CSV table of C-alpha atoms and ligand atoms in Angstrom, one decimal:
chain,number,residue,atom,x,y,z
A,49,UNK,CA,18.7,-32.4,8.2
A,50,UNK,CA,14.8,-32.5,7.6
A,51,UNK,CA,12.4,-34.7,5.9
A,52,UNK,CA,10.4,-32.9,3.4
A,53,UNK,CA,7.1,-33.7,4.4
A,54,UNK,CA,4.9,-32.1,1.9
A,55,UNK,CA,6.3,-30.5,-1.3
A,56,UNK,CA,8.3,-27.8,-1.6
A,57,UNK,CA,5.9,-26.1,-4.1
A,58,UNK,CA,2.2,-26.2,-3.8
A,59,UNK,CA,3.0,-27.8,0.6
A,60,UNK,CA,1.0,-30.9,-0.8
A,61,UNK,CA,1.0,-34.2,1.0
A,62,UNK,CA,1.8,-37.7,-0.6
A,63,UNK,CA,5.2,-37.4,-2.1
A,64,UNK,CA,5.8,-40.3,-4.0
A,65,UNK,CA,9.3,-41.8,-4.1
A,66,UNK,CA,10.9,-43.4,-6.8
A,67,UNK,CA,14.3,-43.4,-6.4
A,68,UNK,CA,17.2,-43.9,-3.9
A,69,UNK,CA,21.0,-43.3,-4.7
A,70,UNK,CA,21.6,-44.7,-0.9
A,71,UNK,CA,23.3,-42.0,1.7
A,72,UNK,CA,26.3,-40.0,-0.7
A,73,UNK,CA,28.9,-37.6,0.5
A,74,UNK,CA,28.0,-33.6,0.0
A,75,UNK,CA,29.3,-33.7,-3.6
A,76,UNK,CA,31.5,-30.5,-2.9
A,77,UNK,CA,33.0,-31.6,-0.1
A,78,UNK,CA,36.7,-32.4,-1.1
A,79,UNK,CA,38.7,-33.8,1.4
A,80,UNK,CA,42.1,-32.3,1.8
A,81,UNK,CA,45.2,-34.7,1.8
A,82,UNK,CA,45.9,-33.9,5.8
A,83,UNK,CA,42.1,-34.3,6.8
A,84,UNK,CA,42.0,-37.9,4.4
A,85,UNK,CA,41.5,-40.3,7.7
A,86,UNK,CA,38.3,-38.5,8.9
A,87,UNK,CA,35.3,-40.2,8.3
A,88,UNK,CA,33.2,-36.8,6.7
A,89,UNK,CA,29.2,-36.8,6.5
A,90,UNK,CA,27.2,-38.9,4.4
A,91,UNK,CA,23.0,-37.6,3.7
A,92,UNK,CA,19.9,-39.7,1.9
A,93,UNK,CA,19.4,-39.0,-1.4
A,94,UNK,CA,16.2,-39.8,-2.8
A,95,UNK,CA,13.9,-38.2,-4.7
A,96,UNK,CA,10.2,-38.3,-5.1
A,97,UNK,CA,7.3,-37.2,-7.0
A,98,UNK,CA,4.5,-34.2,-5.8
A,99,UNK,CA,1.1,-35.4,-7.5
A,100,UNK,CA,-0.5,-32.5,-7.1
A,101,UNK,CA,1.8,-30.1,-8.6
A,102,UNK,CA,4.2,-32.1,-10.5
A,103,UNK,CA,7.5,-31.2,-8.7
A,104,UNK,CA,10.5,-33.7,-8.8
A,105,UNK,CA,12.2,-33.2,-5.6
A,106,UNK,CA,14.3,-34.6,-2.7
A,107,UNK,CA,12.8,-36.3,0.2
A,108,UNK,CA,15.6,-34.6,2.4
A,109,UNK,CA,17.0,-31.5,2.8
A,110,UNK,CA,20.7,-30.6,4.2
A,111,UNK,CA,21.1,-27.5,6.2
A,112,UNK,CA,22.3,-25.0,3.1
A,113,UNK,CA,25.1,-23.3,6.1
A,114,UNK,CA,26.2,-26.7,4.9
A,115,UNK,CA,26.9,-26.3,1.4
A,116,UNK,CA,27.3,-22.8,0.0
A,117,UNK,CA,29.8,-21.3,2.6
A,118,UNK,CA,33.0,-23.7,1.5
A,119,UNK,CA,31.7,-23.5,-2.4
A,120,UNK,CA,34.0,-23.9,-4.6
A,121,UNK,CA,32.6,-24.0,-8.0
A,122,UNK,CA,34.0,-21.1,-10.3
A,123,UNK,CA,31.2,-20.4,-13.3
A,124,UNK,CA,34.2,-18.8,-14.6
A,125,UNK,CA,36.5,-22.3,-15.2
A,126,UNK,CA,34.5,-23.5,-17.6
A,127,UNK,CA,34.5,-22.7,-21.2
A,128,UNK,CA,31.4,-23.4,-22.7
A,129,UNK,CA,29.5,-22.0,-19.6
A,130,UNK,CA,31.3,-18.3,-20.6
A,131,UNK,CA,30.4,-18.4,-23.9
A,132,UNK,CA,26.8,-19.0,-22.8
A,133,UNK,CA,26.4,-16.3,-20.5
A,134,UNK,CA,28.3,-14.2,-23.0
A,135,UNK,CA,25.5,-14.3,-25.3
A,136,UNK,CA,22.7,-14.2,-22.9
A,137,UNK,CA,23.8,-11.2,-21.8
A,138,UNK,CA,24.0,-9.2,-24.9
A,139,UNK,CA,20.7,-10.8,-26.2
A,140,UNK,CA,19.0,-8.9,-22.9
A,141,UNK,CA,20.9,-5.6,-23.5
A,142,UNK,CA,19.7,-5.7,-27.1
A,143,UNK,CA,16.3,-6.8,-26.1
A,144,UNK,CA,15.4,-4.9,-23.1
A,145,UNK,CA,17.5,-1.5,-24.4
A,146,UNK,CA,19.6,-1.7,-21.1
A,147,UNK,CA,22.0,1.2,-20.4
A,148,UNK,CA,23.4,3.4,-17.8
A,149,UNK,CA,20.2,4.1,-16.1
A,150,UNK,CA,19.2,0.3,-16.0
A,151,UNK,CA,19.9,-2.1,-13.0
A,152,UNK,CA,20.4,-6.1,-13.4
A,153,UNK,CA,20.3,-8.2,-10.7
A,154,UNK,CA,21.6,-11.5,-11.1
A,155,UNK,CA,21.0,-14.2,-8.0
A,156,UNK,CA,23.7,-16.8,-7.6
A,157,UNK,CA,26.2,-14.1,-9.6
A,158,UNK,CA,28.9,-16.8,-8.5
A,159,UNK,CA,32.7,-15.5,-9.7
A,160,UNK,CA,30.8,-12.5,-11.4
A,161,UNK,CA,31.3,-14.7,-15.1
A,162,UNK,CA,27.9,-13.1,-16.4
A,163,UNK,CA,27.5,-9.6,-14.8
A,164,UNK,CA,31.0,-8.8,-16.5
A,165,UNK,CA,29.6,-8.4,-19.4
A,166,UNK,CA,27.0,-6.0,-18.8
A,167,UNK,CA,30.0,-3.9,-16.1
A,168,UNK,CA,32.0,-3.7,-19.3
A,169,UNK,CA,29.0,-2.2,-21.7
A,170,UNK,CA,28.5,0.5,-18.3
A,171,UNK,CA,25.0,-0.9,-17.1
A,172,UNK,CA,24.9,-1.2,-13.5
A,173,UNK,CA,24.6,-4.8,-11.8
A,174,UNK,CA,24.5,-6.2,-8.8
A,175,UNK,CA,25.3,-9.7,-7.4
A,176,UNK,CA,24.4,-11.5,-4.9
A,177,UNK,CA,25.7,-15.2,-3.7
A,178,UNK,CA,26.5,-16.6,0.0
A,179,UNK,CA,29.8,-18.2,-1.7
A,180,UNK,CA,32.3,-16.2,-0.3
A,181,UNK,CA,35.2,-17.2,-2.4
A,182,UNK,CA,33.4,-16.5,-5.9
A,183,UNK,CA,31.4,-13.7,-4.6
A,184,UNK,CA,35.2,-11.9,-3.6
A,185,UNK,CA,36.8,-13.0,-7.4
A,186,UNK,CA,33.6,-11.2,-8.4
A,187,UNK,CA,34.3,-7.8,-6.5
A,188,UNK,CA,37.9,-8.3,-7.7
A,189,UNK,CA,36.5,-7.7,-11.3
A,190,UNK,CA,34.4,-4.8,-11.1
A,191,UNK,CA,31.1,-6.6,-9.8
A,192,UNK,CA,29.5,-5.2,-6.7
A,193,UNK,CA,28.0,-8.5,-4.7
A,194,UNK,CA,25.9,-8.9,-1.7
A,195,UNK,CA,27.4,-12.2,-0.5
A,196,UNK,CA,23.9,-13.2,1.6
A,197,UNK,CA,21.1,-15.5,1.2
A,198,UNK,CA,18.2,-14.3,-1.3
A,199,UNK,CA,15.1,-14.0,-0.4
A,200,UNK,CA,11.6,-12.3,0.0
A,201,UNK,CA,13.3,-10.4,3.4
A,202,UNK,CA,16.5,-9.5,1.2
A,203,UNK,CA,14.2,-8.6,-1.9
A,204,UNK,CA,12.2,-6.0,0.4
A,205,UNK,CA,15.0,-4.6,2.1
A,206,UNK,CA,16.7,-3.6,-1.4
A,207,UNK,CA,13.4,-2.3,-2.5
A,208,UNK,CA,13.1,-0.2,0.2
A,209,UNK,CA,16.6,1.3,-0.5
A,210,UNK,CA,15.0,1.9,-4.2
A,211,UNK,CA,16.3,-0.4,-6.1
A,212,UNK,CA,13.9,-2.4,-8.9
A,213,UNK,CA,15.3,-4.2,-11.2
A,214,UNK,CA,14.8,-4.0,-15.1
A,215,UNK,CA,16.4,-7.8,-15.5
A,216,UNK,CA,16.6,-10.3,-12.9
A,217,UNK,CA,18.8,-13.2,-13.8
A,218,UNK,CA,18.8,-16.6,-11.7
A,219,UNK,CA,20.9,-19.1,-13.6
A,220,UNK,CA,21.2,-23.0,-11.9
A,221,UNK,CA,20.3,-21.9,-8.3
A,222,UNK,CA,16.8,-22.1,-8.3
A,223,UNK,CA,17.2,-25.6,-7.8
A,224,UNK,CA,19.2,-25.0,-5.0
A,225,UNK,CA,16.7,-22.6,-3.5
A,226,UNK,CA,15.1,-24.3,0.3
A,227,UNK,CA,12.2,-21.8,0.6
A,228,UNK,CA,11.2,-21.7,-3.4
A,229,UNK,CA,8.4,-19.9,-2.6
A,230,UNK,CA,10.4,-17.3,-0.3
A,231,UNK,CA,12.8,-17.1,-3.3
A,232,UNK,CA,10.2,-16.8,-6.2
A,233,UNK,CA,8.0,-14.0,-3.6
A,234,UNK,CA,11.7,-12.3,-3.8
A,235,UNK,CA,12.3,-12.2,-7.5
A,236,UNK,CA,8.4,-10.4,-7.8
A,237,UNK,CA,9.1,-8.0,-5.1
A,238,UNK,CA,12.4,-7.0,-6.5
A,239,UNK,CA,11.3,-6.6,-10.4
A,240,UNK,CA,10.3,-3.5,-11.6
A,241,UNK,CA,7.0,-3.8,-13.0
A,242,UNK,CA,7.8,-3.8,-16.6
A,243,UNK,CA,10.9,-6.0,-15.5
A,244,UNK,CA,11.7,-9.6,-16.9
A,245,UNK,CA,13.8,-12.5,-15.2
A,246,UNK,CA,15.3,-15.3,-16.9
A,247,UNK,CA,16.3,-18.0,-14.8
A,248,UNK,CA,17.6,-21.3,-16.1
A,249,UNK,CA,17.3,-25.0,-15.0
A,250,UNK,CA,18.3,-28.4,-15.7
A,251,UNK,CA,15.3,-30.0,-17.2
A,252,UNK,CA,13.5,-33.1,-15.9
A,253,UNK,CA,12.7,-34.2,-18.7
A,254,UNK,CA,16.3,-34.8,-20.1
A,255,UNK,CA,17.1,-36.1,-17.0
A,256,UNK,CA,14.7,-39.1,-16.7
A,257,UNK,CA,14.9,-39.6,-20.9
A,258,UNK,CA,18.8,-39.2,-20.7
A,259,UNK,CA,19.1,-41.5,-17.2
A,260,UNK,CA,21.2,-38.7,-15.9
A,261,UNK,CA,21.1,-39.5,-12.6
A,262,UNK,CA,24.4,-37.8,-11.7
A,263,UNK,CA,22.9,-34.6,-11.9
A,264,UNK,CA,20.9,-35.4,-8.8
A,265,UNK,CA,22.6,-34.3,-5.6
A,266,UNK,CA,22.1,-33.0,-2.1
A,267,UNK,CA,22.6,-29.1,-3.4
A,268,UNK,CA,19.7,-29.8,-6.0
A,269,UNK,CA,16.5,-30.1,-4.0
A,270,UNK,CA,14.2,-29.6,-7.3
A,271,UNK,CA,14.1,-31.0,-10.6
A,272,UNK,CA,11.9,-28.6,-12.9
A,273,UNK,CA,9.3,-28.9,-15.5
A,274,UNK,CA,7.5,-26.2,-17.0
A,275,UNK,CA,4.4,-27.9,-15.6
A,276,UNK,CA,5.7,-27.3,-11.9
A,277,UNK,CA,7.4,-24.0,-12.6
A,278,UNK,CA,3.9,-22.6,-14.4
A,279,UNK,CA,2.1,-23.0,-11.3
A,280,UNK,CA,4.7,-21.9,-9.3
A,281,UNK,CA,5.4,-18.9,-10.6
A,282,UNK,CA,2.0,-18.4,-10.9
A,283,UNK,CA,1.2,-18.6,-6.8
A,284,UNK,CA,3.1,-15.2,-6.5
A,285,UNK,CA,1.8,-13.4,-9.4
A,286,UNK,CA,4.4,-13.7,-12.0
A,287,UNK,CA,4.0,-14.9,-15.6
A,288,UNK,CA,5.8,-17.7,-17.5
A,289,UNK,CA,6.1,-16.1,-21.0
A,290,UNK,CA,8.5,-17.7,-22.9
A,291,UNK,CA,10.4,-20.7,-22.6
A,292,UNK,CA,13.3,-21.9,-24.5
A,293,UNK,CA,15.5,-25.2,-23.9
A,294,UNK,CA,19.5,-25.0,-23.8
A,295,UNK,CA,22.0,-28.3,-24.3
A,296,UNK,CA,24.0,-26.8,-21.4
A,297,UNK,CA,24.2,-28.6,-18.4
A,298,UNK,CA,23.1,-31.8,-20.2
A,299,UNK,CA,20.1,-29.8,-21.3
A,300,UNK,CA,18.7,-26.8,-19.3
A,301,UNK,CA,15.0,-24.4,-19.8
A,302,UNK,CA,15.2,-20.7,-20.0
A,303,UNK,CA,12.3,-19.1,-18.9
A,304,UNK,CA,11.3,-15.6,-19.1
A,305,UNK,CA,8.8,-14.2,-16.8
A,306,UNK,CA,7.6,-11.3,-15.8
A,307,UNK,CA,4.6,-9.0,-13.6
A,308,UNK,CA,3.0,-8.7,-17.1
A,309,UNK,CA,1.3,-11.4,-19.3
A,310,UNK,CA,3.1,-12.0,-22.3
A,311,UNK,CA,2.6,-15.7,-22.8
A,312,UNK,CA,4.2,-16.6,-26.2
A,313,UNK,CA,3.5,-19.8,-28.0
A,314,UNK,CA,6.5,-21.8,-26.4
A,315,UNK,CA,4.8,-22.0,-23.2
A,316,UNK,CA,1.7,-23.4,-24.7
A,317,UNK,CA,3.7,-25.7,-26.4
A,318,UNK,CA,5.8,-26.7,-23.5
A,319,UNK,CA,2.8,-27.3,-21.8
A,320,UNK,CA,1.4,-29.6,-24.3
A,321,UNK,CA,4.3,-31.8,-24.5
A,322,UNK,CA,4.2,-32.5,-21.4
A,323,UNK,CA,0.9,-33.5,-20.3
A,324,UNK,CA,1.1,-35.7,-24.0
A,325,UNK,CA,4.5,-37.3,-22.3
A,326,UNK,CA,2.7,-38.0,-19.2
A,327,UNK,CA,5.1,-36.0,-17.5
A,328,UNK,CA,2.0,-34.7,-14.6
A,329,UNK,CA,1.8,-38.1,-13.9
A,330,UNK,CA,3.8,-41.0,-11.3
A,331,UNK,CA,4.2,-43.2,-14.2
A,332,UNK,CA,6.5,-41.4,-16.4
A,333,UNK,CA,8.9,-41.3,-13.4
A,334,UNK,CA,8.5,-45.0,-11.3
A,335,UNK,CA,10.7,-47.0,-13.4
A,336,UNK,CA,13.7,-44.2,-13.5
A,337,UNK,CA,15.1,-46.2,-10.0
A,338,UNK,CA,15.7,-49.9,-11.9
A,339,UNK,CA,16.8,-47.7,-15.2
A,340,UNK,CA,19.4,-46.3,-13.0
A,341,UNK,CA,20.5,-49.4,-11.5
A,342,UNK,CA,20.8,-51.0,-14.3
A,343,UNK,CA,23.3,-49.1,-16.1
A,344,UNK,CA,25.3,-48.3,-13.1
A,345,UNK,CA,26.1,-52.2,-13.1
A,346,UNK,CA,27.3,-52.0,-16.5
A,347,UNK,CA,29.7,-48.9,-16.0
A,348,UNK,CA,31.1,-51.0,-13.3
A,349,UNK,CA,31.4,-54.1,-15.2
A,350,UNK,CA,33.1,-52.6,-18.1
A,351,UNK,CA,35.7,-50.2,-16.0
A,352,UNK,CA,36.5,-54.3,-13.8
A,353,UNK,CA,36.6,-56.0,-17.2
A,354,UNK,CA,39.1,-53.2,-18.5
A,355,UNK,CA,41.2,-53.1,-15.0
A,356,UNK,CA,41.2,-57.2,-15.9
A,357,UNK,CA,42.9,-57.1,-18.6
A,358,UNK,CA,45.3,-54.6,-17.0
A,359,UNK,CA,44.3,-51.3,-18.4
A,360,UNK,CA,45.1,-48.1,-16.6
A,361,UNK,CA,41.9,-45.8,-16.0
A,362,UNK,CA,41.7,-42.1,-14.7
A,363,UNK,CA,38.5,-39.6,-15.0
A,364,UNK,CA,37.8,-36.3,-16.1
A,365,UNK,CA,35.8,-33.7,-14.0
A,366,UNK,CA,35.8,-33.6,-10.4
A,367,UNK,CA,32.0,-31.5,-10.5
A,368,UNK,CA,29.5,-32.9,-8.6
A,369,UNK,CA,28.1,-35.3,-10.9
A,370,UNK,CA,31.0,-37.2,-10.5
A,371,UNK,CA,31.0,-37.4,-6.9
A,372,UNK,CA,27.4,-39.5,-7.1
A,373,UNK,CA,28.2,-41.2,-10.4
A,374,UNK,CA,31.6,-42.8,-8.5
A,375,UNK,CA,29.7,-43.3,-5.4
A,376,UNK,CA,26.3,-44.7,-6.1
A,377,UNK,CA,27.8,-46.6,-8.9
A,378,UNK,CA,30.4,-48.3,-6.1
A,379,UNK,CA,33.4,-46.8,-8.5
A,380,UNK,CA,36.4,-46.4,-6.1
A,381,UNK,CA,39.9,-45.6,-6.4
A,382,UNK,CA,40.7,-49.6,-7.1
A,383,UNK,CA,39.4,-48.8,-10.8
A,384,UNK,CA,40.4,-44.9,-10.9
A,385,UNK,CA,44.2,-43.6,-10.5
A,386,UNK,CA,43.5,-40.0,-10.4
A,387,UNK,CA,40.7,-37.3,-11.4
A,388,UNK,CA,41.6,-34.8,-13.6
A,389,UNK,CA,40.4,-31.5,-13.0
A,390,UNK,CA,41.4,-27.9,-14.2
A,391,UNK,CA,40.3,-26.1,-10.9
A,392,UNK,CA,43.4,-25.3,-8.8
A,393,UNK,CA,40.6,-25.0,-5.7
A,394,UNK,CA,40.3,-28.5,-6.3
A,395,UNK,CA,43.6,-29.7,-7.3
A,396,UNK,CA,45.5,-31.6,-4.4
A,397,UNK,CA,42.5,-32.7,-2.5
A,398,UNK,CA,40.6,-35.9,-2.7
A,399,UNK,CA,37.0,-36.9,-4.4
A,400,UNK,CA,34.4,-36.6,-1.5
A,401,UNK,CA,33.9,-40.5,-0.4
A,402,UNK,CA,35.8,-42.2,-2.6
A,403,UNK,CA,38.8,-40.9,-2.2
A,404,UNK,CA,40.4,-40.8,-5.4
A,405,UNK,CA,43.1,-37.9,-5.9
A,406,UNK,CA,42.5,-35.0,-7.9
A,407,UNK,CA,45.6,-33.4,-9.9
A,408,UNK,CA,45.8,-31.2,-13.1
A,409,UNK,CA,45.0,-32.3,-16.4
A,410,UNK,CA,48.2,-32.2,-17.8
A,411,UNK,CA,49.0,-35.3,-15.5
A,412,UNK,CA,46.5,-37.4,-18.4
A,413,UNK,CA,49.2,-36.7,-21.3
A,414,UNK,CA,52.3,-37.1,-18.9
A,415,UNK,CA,50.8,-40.5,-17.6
A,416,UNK,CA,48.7,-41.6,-20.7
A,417,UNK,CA,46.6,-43.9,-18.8
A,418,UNK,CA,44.6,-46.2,-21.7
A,419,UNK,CA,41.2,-45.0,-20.7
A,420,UNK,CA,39.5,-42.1,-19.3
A,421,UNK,CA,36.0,-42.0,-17.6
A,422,UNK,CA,34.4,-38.8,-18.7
A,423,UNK,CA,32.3,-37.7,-15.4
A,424,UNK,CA,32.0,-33.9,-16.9
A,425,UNK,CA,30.1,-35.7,-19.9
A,426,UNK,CA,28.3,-32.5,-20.1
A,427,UNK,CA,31.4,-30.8,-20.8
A,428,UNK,CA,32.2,-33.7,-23.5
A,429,UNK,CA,33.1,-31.7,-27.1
A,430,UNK,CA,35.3,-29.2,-24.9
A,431,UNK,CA,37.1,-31.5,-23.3
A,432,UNK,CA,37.7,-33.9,-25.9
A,433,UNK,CA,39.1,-30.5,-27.7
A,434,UNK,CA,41.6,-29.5,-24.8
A,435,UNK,CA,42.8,-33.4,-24.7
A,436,UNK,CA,43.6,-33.8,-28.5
A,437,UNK,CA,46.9,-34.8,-28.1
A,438,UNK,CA,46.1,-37.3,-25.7
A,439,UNK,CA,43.7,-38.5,-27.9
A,440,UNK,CA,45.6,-38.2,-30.6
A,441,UNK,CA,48.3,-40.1,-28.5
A,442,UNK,CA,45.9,-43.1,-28.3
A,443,UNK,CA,44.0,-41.9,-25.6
A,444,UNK,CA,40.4,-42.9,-25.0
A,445,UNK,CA,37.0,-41.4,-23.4
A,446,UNK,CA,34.8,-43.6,-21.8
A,447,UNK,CA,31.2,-41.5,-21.7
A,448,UNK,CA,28.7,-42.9,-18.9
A,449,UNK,CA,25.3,-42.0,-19.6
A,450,UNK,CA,22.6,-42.4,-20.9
A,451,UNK,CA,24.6,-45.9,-22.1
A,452,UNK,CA,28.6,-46.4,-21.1
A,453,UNK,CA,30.6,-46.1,-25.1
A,454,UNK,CA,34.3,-45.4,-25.7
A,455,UNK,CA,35.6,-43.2,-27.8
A,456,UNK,CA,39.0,-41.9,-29.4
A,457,UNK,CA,40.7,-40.2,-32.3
A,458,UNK,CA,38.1,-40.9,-34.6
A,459,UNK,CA,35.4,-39.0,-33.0
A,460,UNK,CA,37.5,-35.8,-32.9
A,461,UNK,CA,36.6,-34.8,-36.6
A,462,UNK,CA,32.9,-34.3,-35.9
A,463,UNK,CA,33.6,-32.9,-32.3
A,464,UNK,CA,35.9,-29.8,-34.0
A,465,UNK,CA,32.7,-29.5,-36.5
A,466,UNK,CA,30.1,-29.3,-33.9
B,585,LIG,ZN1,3.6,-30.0,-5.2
């Protein structure tokens, strides 16, 4: 593990820090039942501030060997995440005329849940991820993947085999990403040079105005705003030109950029925003750390006062988010029975740290317990659609952030509308 001495971006020095979530368990790491009396490796997790270029970013940096071999997070288990992709990727073959003679590369291709549906309209792809469990489901379906690190070396060595591609797609990773610079140099060298990427990121700004904390872990080094990612794309000769913003992932950018300026207005406007938010500057982000505090207190106040009066309390989601929501917020396994949790990769093993057993969700209508802490609250609408009966049964959510609320039957109405 290394301390990040200058930033990740521009190499700057004077990070400033402004929050701490104390040291947290790798968020992926679940613990099987026969390993559940080793003690298993706890990192720092604070993030800080780059002045000079804007970056939100970690302060240290696990080894990624750590993370990304053992992966087990399957794009593909997630609803709302296919429909998505679905529709991202038929809005580029429409836009950018992609067919036979076309190549799209897509970095982080995971389980292959977004190259699928350009394989199945014939326009070649390739993947590439270091997960080796997704990047096999992925072959298993029909998408070719290179299951190795990418960067500029990778980039250069497929260009030199002749391969430029007409779309690069890099969805969630490039927050993952240690050498950003190495991985952005990549995208340029691999793009053909009327090519486009579109690479999507949780925004910052929904995550300091939305307190959502638990989207900061050891696998996310960065935490993007169009500010930061202008000048860094911009250091290896690659134009932002168009920005959108997404509610996935609890509210994510899409930007398009590409060898050629296209700047449309959204960039401008982006742009604007932010410098009128104050988001170039430390004080939009110091008091984020006594925000966070603060409502982690009363999560933990309302699951005691609930276990007080003898309620029964399970959670929903064993992602990462819940890992550091349950263990910066001190929630252990004396306030949660069990974690519900479609992935069968999961199922069977314990929540990293805390400990608290992971089972199936079918377990929450068998064992109605009265409430259920939502940790995939970025999930919320599909979940609370897959648990109608239980909610229908008398069943209630408990949603953490931005402020802890219930809710039941009654909100199920405007959930099947949305
Ligand atoms: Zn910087």
């Amino acid at each position: 593990m290394s301390a990040a001495m200058t930033c990740r971006s521009c190499e700057a020095e004077g990070l400033l820090p402004f929050l701490s979530l104390g040291a947290t368990p790798l968020t992926d790491a679940y613990v099987p039942l026969d390993r559940a009396d080793e003690p298993e490796a706890r990192y720092p997790l604070d993030v800080a501030f780059c002045p000079s270029c804007s970056l939100v970013q970690l302060l240290y940096a696990v080894p990624p060997e750590a993370i990304f071999r053992d992966y087990s997070y399957y794009s593909s288990f997630s609803e709302t995440l296919l429909v998505h992709s679905r529709e991202h990727a038929r809005e580029l073959m429409t836009s950018r005329g992609l067919d036979s003679g076309s190549l799209v590369i897509e970095l982080a291709s995971n389980d292959g849940y977004l190259l699928r549906n350009f394989v199945e309209e014939g326009i070649p792809v390739l993947g590439i991820d270091p997960a080796l469990g997704p990047a096999d489901a992925a072959e298993a379906i029909g998408v070719p993947t290179l299951r190795e690190f990418f960067g500029v070396e990778l980039a250069s060595r497929l260009r030199s085999e002749g391969k430029r591609a007409d779309v690069v797609i890099a969805n969630n990773v490039l927050a993952h990403v240690p050498d950003l610079n190495g991985f952005v140099e990549g995208i340029a060298t691999i793009l053909a040079d009327d090519g486009i990427a579109e690479i999507e990121v949780p925004y910052v700004r929904e995550l300091i105005e939305g307190l959502e904390f638990d989207t900061i872990y050891h696998e996310h080094l960065c935490y993007f705003s169009v500010t930061a990612l202008d000048a860094l794309f911009d250091r290896h000769g690659l134009s932002l030109n168009h920005v959108r913003r997404f509610p996935i992932h609890g509210g994510s950018l899409r930007l398009t950029v590409g060898r050629r300026s296209e700047e449309r207005d959204t960039v401008r406007t982006h742009l604007a925003d932010e410098a009128a938010a104050g988001m170039d500057d430390f004080d939009y982000y110091r008091g984020f750390g006594d925000r966070v505090v603060e409502v982690q207190a009363s999560l933990r106040a309302m699951l005691e006062r609930l276990r007080g009066q003898g309620k029964r309390i399970a959670a929903y989601g064993a992602a990462a988010k819940g890992t550091i929501l349950l263990n910066s917020s001190g929630i252990g396994s004396d306030l949660i029975a069990f974690v519900a949790d479609k992935s069968p990769h999961k199922q069977g093993k314990l929540m990293p740290g805390v400990r608290i057993p992971i089972v199936p969700p079918e377990r929450l209508l068998e064992e109605m317990p009265d409430y259920v802490l939502l940790l995939a609250w970025n999930f919320r609408d599909e979940i609370m659609r897959e648990q109608r009966a239980y909610l229908e049964a008398g069943g209630r959510f408990i949603v953490p952030l931005p402020t802890p609320v219930e809710v039941g039957r009654e909100a199920l109405e405007s959930v099947e509308a949305g």
